Amino acid sequence: MQLKKTFMMIGMSAMFLVGCAQQSAQVASTSAPSKPTPSKATGGSDLIAREVLFGNPDRAGPQVSPDGKQIAFLAPQNGVLNVWVAPADKPSAARVVTKDTNRGIRRYFWAYTNQHIIYMQDKGGDENWRVYSVDLSNNQEKDLTPFEKVAAQIEEVSHKFPDEILVGLNNRDAKYHDVHRVNIRTGQMTLLTQNDGFAGFLTDDDYNVRFAMKMTPDGGSEILKAGGGGQWSPFQKIAMEDSMTTQPSGFDKTGKTLYMMDSRGRNTAALTALDLESNKQTIIAEDARADIGGVLIHPTEKNIQAYAANYLRNQWRVIDKSIQGDFDYLRGVAEGDFTVGSRTLDDKKWTVTYVMDNGPVRYYLYDRSKKKADFLFTNNQDLEKATLAKMTPVIIKSRDGMDLISYLTFPPSERVAGSTPRPSKPLPMVLNVHGGPWGRDAWGYNPT
């Protein structure tokens, strides 16, 4: 798996919307009706229907199976998002493998058996998530967490135990999630660690619970280390001002090095490696302008291969030179900002996602041995036909000398270019300020 925690990026930004609409890549939370034909606006320009801008995607979230033989993705079945599976070399032969008829599925992944899809779903938006397993050999679905008014969460998925996953459940105490080991074939469940007051746990690929996190009364947090007999010892304390940007994130292959996001004593969060035997912490990656916001880690070797920081746009920097040629190639496939979505265990195939500013998200299946990315689909075919505006990052100086990261959008008819674009004539303007300070706008297609 990728590093488990979502790295939060702190920053100030504003977005300018000048005479056009943009979109984001996120999946809508309700099923979408059939998309209407765009109508004509006064003056003859095409209006983009709201269902096109804000409805569900046509297809989204492709993931290649661990053995590389199959590919899965989300797509509507009778207007409701479900999981589809196809041979990796023939995506057009996809078949639907889940049976949701209500809210639509938005969270799924391949099990390491290569024969099971795991997905999460709640009932009517109550956020009491259940974990389901679908056996692709017979399309039989098993509810792995069949409890009412219980919110399940995935704790760990390891290639070392293809038939099992770790799941957190608050069925004993609604305030805390105990960690269980769950067999995805049989549903058999074994309690691994009882939670007696922690906000969460950090586990490793061997399904050992290694660390626990808890909040402190002053708004900070504390990391505790697991010991024998269910005992916990203090490990590190994190002050309130760093609690949102400092947390353990995973382990290397040996389990002796702890990867962390750490903003303590710094202006931005860096990616660090902490030797658990010597307690020596070293910086792997840092950016003085923005938090480290993305990490690429090898699926089995667990070494950090690349990292990303998003200042004006999301920029990847390669650490492991074995993938330098791959990133050099992928940067030329499309003009958007790319991320690696999933990888095979032998690391020969990747799914790659490109976020665009003037079009829908583009998905590719990349063969590393051939250095060739095959286009799969976009997430919205109707938007491929629409004329959308590009987004230009700009830095505005505030009155107190700070840099405000902003995004400027002109009507497509202006055809502006350059780092400081100007329209051909004065235009009406809308200034859309984010709600911060922990949220920020970013480059890419936005439906608002």
Tab-separated table of C-alpha atoms in Angstrom:
chain	number	residue	atom	x	y	z
A	1	MET	CA	0.000	0.000	0.000
A	2	GLN	CA	0.968	3.634	-0.286
A	3	LEU	CA	1.756	5.509	2.918
A	4	LYS	CA	-1.429	5.291	4.932
A	5	LYS	CA	-1.934	8.834	6.151
A	6	THR	CA	-3.261	11.697	4.073
A	7	PHE	CA	-0.672	14.429	4.142
A	8	MET	CA	-2.339	17.768	4.745
A	9	MET	CA	-1.050	20.875	3.003
A	10	ILE	CA	-1.295	24.199	4.798
A	11	GLY	CA	-1.260	27.422	2.814
A	12	MET	CA	-3.058	30.568	1.834
A	13	SER	CA	-4.624	30.795	-1.580
A	14	ALA	CA	-7.405	32.405	-3.539
A	15	MET	CA	-8.950	31.492	-6.860
A	16	PHE	CA	-10.152	33.918	-9.501
A	17	LEU	CA	-13.103	32.882	-11.643
A	18	VAL	CA	-13.471	35.178	-14.635
A	19	GLY	CA	-16.370	34.367	-16.948
A	20	CYS	CA	-16.060	30.549	-16.964
A	21	ALA	CA	-16.735	27.386	-14.999
A	22	GLN	CA	-14.152	24.759	-14.038
A	23	GLN	CA	-14.387	21.385	-12.351
A	24	SER	CA	-12.730	18.960	-9.935
A	25	ALA	CA	-12.038	15.241	-10.295
A	26	GLN	CA	-14.034	14.112	-7.285
A	27	VAL	CA	-16.901	11.638	-7.496
A	28	ALA	CA	-20.344	13.005	-6.746
A	29	SER	CA	-22.140	11.568	-3.738
A	30	THR	CA	-25.390	10.726	-5.509
A	31	SER	CA	-26.206	8.765	-8.610
A	32	ALA	CA	-26.338	10.830	-11.780
A	33	PRO	CA	-29.202	10.865	-14.298
A	34	SER	CA	-28.515	10.673	-17.985
A	35	LYS	CA	-26.666	13.767	-19.127
A	36	PRO	CA	-28.699	16.226	-21.205
A	37	THR	CA	-27.571	17.838	-24.420
A	38	PRO	CA	-25.921	21.251	-23.853
A	39	SER	CA	-28.277	24.126	-24.665
A	40	LYS	CA	-27.515	27.417	-26.412
A	41	ALA	CA	-26.962	30.523	-24.319
A	42	THR	CA	-27.786	34.035	-25.431
A	43	GLY	CA	-25.185	35.024	-27.989
A	44	GLY	CA	-24.803	31.520	-29.380
A	45	SER	CA	-22.266	29.978	-26.926
A	46	ASP	CA	-22.877	26.520	-25.481
A	47	LEU	CA	-23.995	26.217	-21.883
A	48	ILE	CA	-22.668	23.176	-20.036
A	49	ALA	CA	-25.491	21.367	-18.242
A	50	ARG	CA	-25.200	21.231	-14.469
A	51	GLU	CA	-25.528	17.445	-14.536
A	52	VAL	CA	-22.402	17.325	-16.686
A	53	LEU	CA	-20.423	19.561	-14.346
A	54	PHE	CA	-21.582	18.122	-11.024
A	55	GLY	CA	-22.853	14.610	-11.782
A	56	ASN	CA	-21.127	11.272	-11.390
A	57	PRO	CA	-18.223	10.397	-13.663
A	58	ASP	CA	-18.586	8.067	-16.651
A	59	ARG	CA	-15.641	6.046	-15.337
A	60	ALA	CA	-13.127	6.777	-12.601
A	61	GLY	CA	-10.580	5.369	-10.187
A	62	PRO	CA	-8.943	2.610	-12.267
A	63	GLN	CA	-6.752	0.164	-10.328
A	64	VAL	CA	-4.621	-2.598	-11.769
A	65	SER	CA	-4.697	-5.954	-9.959
A	66	PRO	CA	-1.540	-6.929	-8.028
A	67	ASP	CA	-0.656	-9.563	-10.674
A	68	GLY	CA	-1.309	-7.130	-13.534
A	69	LYS	CA	-3.841	-9.344	-15.303
A	70	GLN	CA	-7.000	-7.351	-14.518
A	71	ILE	CA	-8.109	-3.779	-14.131
A	72	ALA	CA	-11.013	-2.411	-12.073
A	73	PHE	CA	-12.760	0.948	-12.137
A	74	LEU	CA	-15.909	2.744	-11.006
A	75	ALA	CA	-18.736	3.312	-13.495
A	76	PRO	CA	-22.533	3.629	-13.316
A	77	GLN	CA	-24.778	0.600	-13.516
A	78	ASN	CA	-28.385	1.775	-13.971
A	79	GLY	CA	-27.255	5.237	-12.898
A	80	VAL	CA	-25.475	4.094	-9.706
A	81	LEU	CA	-21.683	3.862	-9.340
A	82	ASN	CA	-20.440	0.283	-9.049
A	83	VAL	CA	-17.149	-1.556	-9.489
A	84	TRP	CA	-16.344	-3.031	-12.901
A	85	VAL	CA	-13.545	-5.481	-13.730
A	86	ALA	CA	-11.931	-6.266	-17.092
A	87	PRO	CA	-8.847	-7.984	-18.479
A	88	ALA	CA	-5.993	-5.485	-18.314
A	89	ASP	CA	-5.389	-5.829	-22.054
A	90	LYS	CA	-9.088	-5.383	-22.909
A	91	PRO	CA	-10.823	-2.760	-20.726
A	92	SER	CA	-13.776	-2.689	-23.132
A	93	ALA	CA	-14.724	-6.195	-21.928
A	94	ALA	CA	-15.499	-4.977	-18.407
A	95	ARG	CA	-18.299	-6.537	-16.357
A	96	VAL	CA	-19.964	-5.106	-13.272
A	97	VAL	CA	-19.085	-7.076	-10.107
A	98	THR	CA	-20.945	-5.162	-7.362
A	99	LYS	CA	-24.671	-4.663	-6.898
A	100	ASP	CA	-25.203	-1.276	-5.267
A	101	THR	CA	-28.548	0.271	-6.231
A	102	ASN	CA	-28.645	3.244	-3.891
A	103	ARG	CA	-25.792	5.669	-3.077
A	104	GLY	CA	-23.050	4.325	-5.305
A	105	ILE	CA	-19.622	2.969	-4.360
A	106	ARG	CA	-16.709	5.372	-4.058
A	107	ARG	CA	-14.090	3.483	-2.018
A	108	TYR	CA	-12.681	0.168	-3.209
A	109	PHE	CA	-9.386	-1.666	-3.767
A	110	TRP	CA	-7.962	-4.976	-4.954
A	111	ALA	CA	-7.185	-7.670	-2.414
A	112	TYR	CA	-3.810	-9.339	-2.877
A	113	THR	CA	-5.560	-12.594	-3.769
A	114	ASN	CA	-6.182	-11.041	-7.236
A	115	GLN	CA	-9.605	-12.679	-6.916
A	116	HIS	CA	-11.371	-10.272	-4.569
A	117	ILE	CA	-12.534	-6.683	-4.633
A	118	ILE	CA	-12.892	-4.964	-1.257
A	119	TYR	CA	-15.183	-1.968	-0.982
A	120	MET	CA	-16.805	0.179	1.707
A	121	GLN	CA	-20.372	1.447	1.854
A	122	ASP	CA	-22.741	3.012	4.369
A	123	LYS	CA	-26.531	3.136	4.491
A	124	GLY	CA	-28.298	6.298	3.409
A	125	GLY	CA	-25.340	8.503	4.256
A	126	ASP	CA	-25.144	7.562	7.946
A	127	GLU	CA	-21.326	7.117	7.641
A	128	ASN	CA	-21.504	3.794	9.466
A	129	TRP	CA	-19.222	2.200	6.903
A	130	ARG	CA	-19.208	-1.538	6.327
A	131	VAL	CA	-16.473	-3.513	4.570
A	132	TYR	CA	-17.528	-5.895	1.798
A	133	SER	CA	-15.614	-8.540	-0.134
A	134	VAL	CA	-16.610	-9.686	-3.627
A	135	ASP	CA	-15.307	-13.029	-4.938
A	136	LEU	CA	-14.747	-12.506	-8.669
A	137	SER	CA	-14.962	-16.231	-9.415
A	138	ASN	CA	-18.694	-16.273	-8.625
A	139	ASN	CA	-19.592	-12.615	-7.898
A	140	GLN	CA	-20.629	-13.595	-4.384
A	141	GLU	CA	-20.549	-10.717	-1.915
A	142	LYS	CA	-19.710	-11.081	1.779
A	143	ASP	CA	-20.380	-8.451	4.442
A	144	LEU	CA	-17.188	-8.630	6.511
A	145	THR	CA	-18.455	-6.252	9.224
A	146	PRO	CA	-22.177	-7.109	9.687
A	147	PHE	CA	-22.892	-4.805	12.622
A	148	GLU	CA	-25.575	-2.150	12.980
A	149	LYS	CA	-24.575	1.398	13.969
A	150	VAL	CA	-20.879	0.497	13.727
A	151	ALA	CA	-18.335	2.399	11.620
A	152	ALA	CA	-15.639	0.161	10.176
A	153	GLN	CA	-12.301	1.452	8.901
A	154	ILE	CA	-9.445	-0.254	7.051
A	155	GLU	CA	-6.287	-0.319	9.176
A	156	GLU	CA	-3.829	-2.263	7.005
A	157	VAL	CA	-3.645	-4.388	3.854
A	158	SER	CA	-0.463	-6.423	3.359
A	159	HIS	CA	0.782	-8.479	0.423
A	160	LYS	CA	2.199	-10.933	2.982
A	161	PHE	CA	-1.322	-12.013	3.976
A	162	PRO	CA	-3.451	-12.035	0.807
A	163	ASP	CA	-6.500	-13.576	2.538
A	164	GLU	CA	-6.601	-11.153	5.466
A	165	ILE	CA	-6.924	-7.453	6.190
A	166	LEU	CA	-6.886	-5.402	9.380
A	167	VAL	CA	-10.137	-3.610	10.193
A	168	GLY	CA	-10.954	-1.144	12.955
A	169	LEU	CA	-14.391	-1.566	14.585
A	170	ASN	CA	-16.169	0.455	17.266
A	171	ASN	CA	-18.706	-2.286	18.064
A	172	ARG	CA	-17.452	-2.703	21.642
A	173	ASP	CA	-17.250	1.003	22.458
A	174	ALA	CA	-18.608	3.577	20.017
A	175	LYS	CA	-15.821	6.010	20.974
A	176	TYR	CA	-12.905	3.736	20.029
A	177	HIS	CA	-11.967	1.388	17.189
A	178	ASP	CA	-10.511	-1.983	18.159
A	179	VAL	CA	-8.231	-3.609	15.570
A	180	HIS	CA	-9.390	-6.949	14.143
A	181	ARG	CA	-7.804	-9.384	11.737
A	182	VAL	CA	-10.454	-10.352	9.171
A	183	ASN	CA	-10.415	-13.177	6.615
A	184	ILE	CA	-11.876	-11.801	3.363
A	185	ARG	CA	-12.947	-15.268	2.163
A	186	THR	CA	-14.716	-16.565	5.263
A	187	GLY	CA	-15.411	-13.413	7.257
A	188	GLN	CA	-13.712	-14.926	10.317
A	189	MET	CA	-12.699	-12.130	12.683
A	190	THR	CA	-10.027	-12.157	15.418
A	191	LEU	CA	-9.418	-9.315	17.866
A	192	LEU	CA	-5.834	-8.107	17.546
A	193	THR	CA	-5.727	-5.024	19.786
A	194	GLN	CA	-8.328	-3.521	22.091
A	195	ASN	CA	-8.493	0.250	22.000
A	196	ASP	CA	-8.657	1.730	25.483
A	197	GLY	CA	-8.480	5.401	24.606
A	198	PHE	CA	-6.436	5.969	21.454
A	199	ALA	CA	-7.259	8.094	18.421
A	200	GLY	CA	-5.660	5.529	16.100
A	201	PHE	CA	-2.920	2.961	15.520
A	202	LEU	CA	0.020	2.439	13.189
A	203	THR	CA	0.538	-1.154	11.992
A	204	ASP	CA	3.152	-2.797	9.788
A	205	ASP	CA	3.150	-5.312	6.917
A	206	ASP	CA	3.418	-8.198	9.391
A	207	TYR	CA	0.172	-7.029	11.035
A	208	ASN	CA	1.885	-5.946	14.211
A	209	VAL	CA	0.395	-2.946	16.018
A	210	ARG	CA	3.488	-0.812	16.544
A	211	PHE	CA	2.343	2.632	17.669
A	212	ALA	CA	-0.750	4.368	18.975
A	213	MET	CA	-1.787	8.014	18.817
A	214	LYS	CA	-3.841	10.001	21.282
A	215	MET	CA	-4.870	13.620	21.720
A	216	THR	CA	-3.562	15.670	24.649
A	217	PRO	CA	-5.616	18.196	26.678
A	218	ASP	CA	-3.659	21.162	25.250
A	219	GLY	CA	-4.693	20.364	21.659
A	220	GLY	CA	-1.532	18.486	20.779
A	221	SER	CA	-0.977	14.774	20.362
A	222	GLU	CA	1.185	11.985	21.690
A	223	ILE	CA	2.680	8.907	20.039
A	224	LEU	CA	3.035	5.800	22.206
A	225	LYS	CA	5.068	2.680	21.448
A	226	ALA	CA	3.657	-0.822	21.878
A	227	GLY	CA	5.385	-3.043	24.401
A	228	GLY	CA	4.902	-6.536	25.766
A	229	GLY	CA	1.715	-7.564	27.534
A	230	GLY	CA	-0.379	-4.808	26.027
A	231	GLN	CA	1.714	-2.088	27.655
A	232	TRP	CA	2.366	1.299	26.012
A	233	SER	CA	5.308	3.597	26.617
A	234	PRO	CA	5.663	7.298	25.701
A	235	PHE	CA	7.458	7.796	22.402
A	236	GLN	CA	7.010	11.367	21.164
A	237	LYS	CA	4.898	14.405	21.956
A	238	ILE	CA	3.632	16.799	19.303
A	239	ALA	CA	2.634	20.352	20.230
A	240	MET	CA	-0.716	21.792	19.207
A	241	GLU	CA	0.750	23.957	16.426
A	242	ASP	CA	2.233	20.876	14.692
A	243	SER	CA	-0.485	18.323	15.405
A	244	MET	CA	-2.111	18.602	11.954
A	245	THR	CA	1.169	18.282	10.043
A	246	THR	CA	3.186	15.822	12.116
A	247	GLN	CA	2.372	12.117	12.280
A	248	PRO	CA	3.931	8.683	11.698
A	249	SER	CA	3.242	7.413	8.194
A	250	GLY	CA	4.629	3.889	7.730
A	251	PHE	CA	7.690	1.664	7.854
A	252	ASP	CA	10.486	0.535	5.595
A	253	LYS	CA	10.806	-3.132	4.610
A	254	THR	CA	12.782	-4.042	7.745
A	255	GLY	CA	10.308	-2.383	10.083
A	256	LYS	CA	13.230	-0.698	11.821
A	257	THR	CA	12.741	2.703	10.161
A	258	LEU	CA	9.660	4.807	10.773
A	259	TYR	CA	8.652	7.276	8.088
A	260	MET	CA	7.118	10.481	9.420
A	261	MET	CA	5.693	13.752	8.230
A	262	ASP	CA	7.226	16.301	10.593
A	263	SER	CA	6.789	20.066	10.827
A	264	ARG	CA	8.311	20.537	14.297
A	265	GLY	CA	10.819	23.375	14.315
A	266	ARG	CA	10.072	24.039	10.652
A	267	ASN	CA	7.835	26.251	8.537
A	268	THR	CA	6.678	23.341	6.335
A	269	ALA	CA	6.232	19.604	6.897
A	270	ALA	CA	9.155	17.452	5.766
A	271	LEU	CA	9.279	13.720	5.067
A	272	THR	CA	11.685	12.097	7.510
A	273	ALA	CA	13.104	8.673	8.394
A	274	LEU	CA	13.499	7.781	12.066
A	275	ASP	CA	15.863	4.934	12.960
A	276	LEU	CA	13.996	3.175	15.770
A	277	GLU	CA	17.185	1.629	17.204
A	278	SER	CA	19.361	4.755	17.352
A	279	ASN	CA	16.501	7.286	17.485
A	280	LYS	CA	18.291	9.278	14.771
A	281	GLN	CA	15.951	11.206	12.480
A	282	THR	CA	17.017	12.236	8.968
A	283	ILE	CA	15.224	14.368	6.386
A	284	ILE	CA	14.324	12.524	3.182
A	285	ALA	CA	12.483	15.361	1.443
A	286	GLU	CA	11.576	18.965	2.156
A	287	ASP	CA	10.326	22.075	0.388
A	288	ALA	CA	10.680	25.491	1.988
A	289	ARG	CA	7.517	26.726	0.236
A	290	ALA	CA	4.998	23.947	0.918
A	291	ASP	CA	4.436	20.765	2.921
A	292	ILE	CA	5.411	17.470	1.359
A	293	GLY	CA	2.048	16.399	0.016
A	294	GLY	CA	2.571	13.101	-1.789
A	295	VAL	CA	4.928	10.131	-1.537
A	296	LEU	CA	5.605	7.235	-3.898
A	297	ILE	CA	6.801	4.101	-2.116
A	298	HIS	CA	7.791	0.776	-3.688
A	299	PRO	CA	5.006	-1.821	-3.229
A	300	THR	CA	7.249	-4.489	-1.686
A	301	GLU	CA	10.664	-2.929	-0.974
A	302	LYS	CA	9.007	-0.011	0.869
A	303	ASN	CA	11.694	2.503	-0.041
A	304	ILE	CA	10.710	6.092	-0.791
A	305	GLN	CA	11.034	6.623	-4.542
A	306	ALA	CA	9.586	10.089	-5.151
A	307	TYR	CA	7.817	12.890	-3.349
A	308	ALA	CA	5.585	15.787	-4.327
A	309	ALA	CA	4.967	19.281	-3.020
A	310	ASN	CA	2.173	21.530	-4.212
A	311	TYR	CA	3.114	25.217	-4.237
A	312	LEU	CA	1.764	26.540	-7.518
A	313	ARG	CA	1.224	23.084	-9.015
A	314	ASN	CA	1.876	19.536	-7.863
A	315	GLN	CA	5.523	18.799	-8.641
A	316	TRP	CA	7.177	15.399	-8.257
A	317	ARG	CA	10.867	14.951	-7.478
A	318	VAL	CA	12.522	11.558	-7.927
A	319	ILE	CA	14.769	10.033	-5.253
A	320	ASP	CA	15.095	6.476	-6.623
A	321	LYS	CA	16.890	6.781	-9.968
A	322	SER	CA	15.412	3.459	-11.114
A	323	ILE	CA	12.154	5.301	-11.853
A	324	GLN	CA	13.676	8.504	-13.253
A	325	GLY	CA	13.112	7.347	-16.837
A	326	ASP	CA	9.494	6.511	-16.044
A	327	PHE	CA	8.794	9.967	-14.652
A	328	ASP	CA	10.604	11.641	-17.552
A	329	TYR	CA	8.358	9.737	-19.960
A	330	LEU	CA	5.127	10.313	-18.005
A	331	ARG	CA	5.693	14.073	-17.875
A	332	GLY	CA	5.325	14.119	-21.652
A	333	VAL	CA	2.170	12.005	-21.952
A	334	ALA	CA	-0.301	14.791	-21.091
A	335	GLU	CA	-0.131	18.424	-20.016
A	336	GLY	CA	-1.795	17.838	-16.649
A	337	ASP	CA	-0.402	17.016	-13.211
A	338	PHE	CA	0.005	13.251	-12.820
A	339	THR	CA	-0.053	10.794	-9.953
A	340	VAL	CA	0.584	7.046	-9.859
A	341	GLY	CA	-2.677	5.482	-8.743
A	342	SER	CA	-1.867	1.780	-8.382
A	343	ARG	CA	1.004	-0.631	-9.120
A	344	THR	CA	1.478	-4.342	-9.629
A	345	LEU	CA	3.503	-6.267	-7.050
A	346	ASP	CA	6.290	-6.834	-9.582
A	347	ASP	CA	6.100	-3.082	-10.326
A	348	LYS	CA	5.881	-3.587	-14.082
A	349	LYS	CA	2.528	-1.840	-14.580
A	350	TRP	CA	1.098	1.348	-13.153
A	351	THR	CA	-2.196	3.175	-13.478
A	352	VAL	CA	-1.536	6.888	-13.920
A	353	THR	CA	-3.992	9.750	-13.436
A	354	TYR	CA	-3.655	13.167	-15.076
A	355	VAL	CA	-5.595	16.101	-13.628
A	356	MET	CA	-6.201	18.757	-16.296
A	357	ASP	CA	-7.281	22.365	-15.884
A	358	ASN	CA	-9.366	22.590	-19.065
A	359	GLY	CA	-10.720	19.097	-19.434
A	360	PRO	CA	-11.732	15.925	-17.606
A	361	VAL	CA	-9.343	13.672	-15.733
A	362	ARG	CA	-7.378	11.315	-17.999
A	363	TYR	CA	-6.415	7.752	-17.019
A	364	TYR	CA	-3.655	5.569	-18.483
A	365	LEU	CA	-2.244	2.071	-17.998
A	366	TYR	CA	1.546	2.355	-18.091
A	367	ASP	CA	3.879	-0.524	-19.021
A	368	ARG	CA	7.306	0.216	-17.527
A	369	SER	CA	9.197	-2.328	-19.631
A	370	LYS	CA	7.877	-0.802	-22.855
A	371	LYS	CA	7.894	2.800	-21.593
A	372	LYS	CA	4.394	3.075	-23.034
A	373	ALA	CA	1.232	4.552	-21.529
A	374	ASP	CA	-2.011	3.304	-23.072
A	375	PHE	CA	-4.975	5.661	-22.713
A	376	LEU	CA	-7.888	4.098	-20.831
A	377	PHE	CA	-10.611	6.754	-20.589
A	378	THR	CA	-11.523	10.135	-19.135
A	379	ASN	CA	-13.874	10.541	-16.235
A	380	ASN	CA	-16.370	12.593	-18.274
A	381	GLN	CA	-16.846	12.141	-22.006
A	382	ASP	CA	-19.227	15.099	-22.301
A	383	LEU	CA	-16.574	17.454	-20.972
A	384	GLU	CA	-14.210	16.317	-23.719
A	385	LYS	CA	-16.535	18.137	-26.126
A	386	ALA	CA	-16.776	21.335	-24.067
A	387	THR	CA	-14.618	24.439	-24.455
A	388	LEU	CA	-13.176	25.039	-21.001
A	389	ALA	CA	-10.827	27.720	-19.713
A	390	LYS	CA	-7.263	27.216	-18.534
A	391	MET	CA	-6.108	28.125	-15.045
A	392	THR	CA	-2.962	30.199	-14.469
A	393	PRO	CA	-1.179	30.174	-11.079
A	394	VAL	CA	-0.234	33.675	-9.900
A	395	ILE	CA	1.413	34.993	-6.725
A	396	ILE	CA	-0.129	38.111	-5.224
A	397	LYS	CA	1.755	40.055	-2.575
A	398	SER	CA	-0.335	40.847	0.479
A	399	ARG	CA	-0.063	44.156	2.306
A	400	ASP	CA	2.153	42.553	4.956
A	401	GLY	CA	4.487	41.034	2.370
A	402	MET	CA	3.156	37.471	2.291
A	403	ASP	CA	2.764	35.493	-0.910
A	404	LEU	CA	-0.853	34.619	-1.719
A	405	ILE	CA	-0.963	31.573	-4.005
A	406	SER	CA	-3.835	32.276	-6.394
A	407	TYR	CA	-5.315	30.963	-9.624
A	408	LEU	CA	-6.476	33.212	-12.440
A	409	THR	CA	-8.971	32.085	-15.074
A	410	PHE	CA	-10.042	34.061	-18.157
A	411	PRO	CA	-12.749	33.197	-20.684
A	412	PRO	CA	-11.331	30.826	-23.328
A	413	SER	CA	-11.819	33.535	-25.969
A	414	GLU	CA	-9.087	35.669	-24.385
A	415	ARG	CA	-6.276	33.246	-25.358
A	416	VAL	CA	-3.942	34.771	-22.771
A	417	ALA	CA	-0.449	33.390	-22.195
A	418	GLY	CA	2.650	33.999	-20.116
A	419	SER	CA	3.423	34.030	-16.409
A	420	THR	CA	1.544	37.315	-15.848
A	421	PRO	CA	-1.373	37.103	-18.304
A	422	ARG	CA	-3.571	40.116	-19.016
A	423	PRO	CA	-6.925	40.215	-20.808
A	424	SER	CA	-7.405	42.250	-23.962
A	425	LYS	CA	-10.019	44.393	-22.218
A	426	PRO	CA	-11.327	44.940	-18.690
A	427	LEU	CA	-13.525	42.057	-17.532
A	428	PRO	CA	-15.929	41.557	-14.609
A	429	MET	CA	-14.305	39.492	-11.868
A	430	VAL	CA	-15.360	37.123	-9.113
A	431	LEU	CA	-12.940	36.621	-6.209
A	432	ASN	CA	-13.447	33.287	-4.447
A	433	VAL	CA	-11.478	33.096	-1.161
A	434	HIS	CA	-10.910	29.728	0.482
A	435	GLY	CA	-11.940	28.916	4.037
A	436	GLY	CA	-8.496	28.013	5.467
A	437	PRO	CA	-6.155	28.030	7.106
A	438	TRP	CA	-5.792	24.267	6.567
A	439	GLY	CA	-7.603	24.272	3.213
A	440	ARG	CA	-6.273	25.692	-0.027
A	441	ASP	CA	-7.199	25.828	-3.672
A	442	ALA	CA	-5.114	23.988	-6.227
A	443	TRP	CA	-4.459	23.954	-9.949
A	444	GLY	CA	-6.933	21.772	-11.835
A	445	TYR	CA	-10.432	21.587	-13.228
A	446	ASN	CA	-12.999	22.865	-10.714
A	447	PRO	CA	-16.798	22.608	-11.211
A	448	THR	CA	-17.626	25.793	-9.296
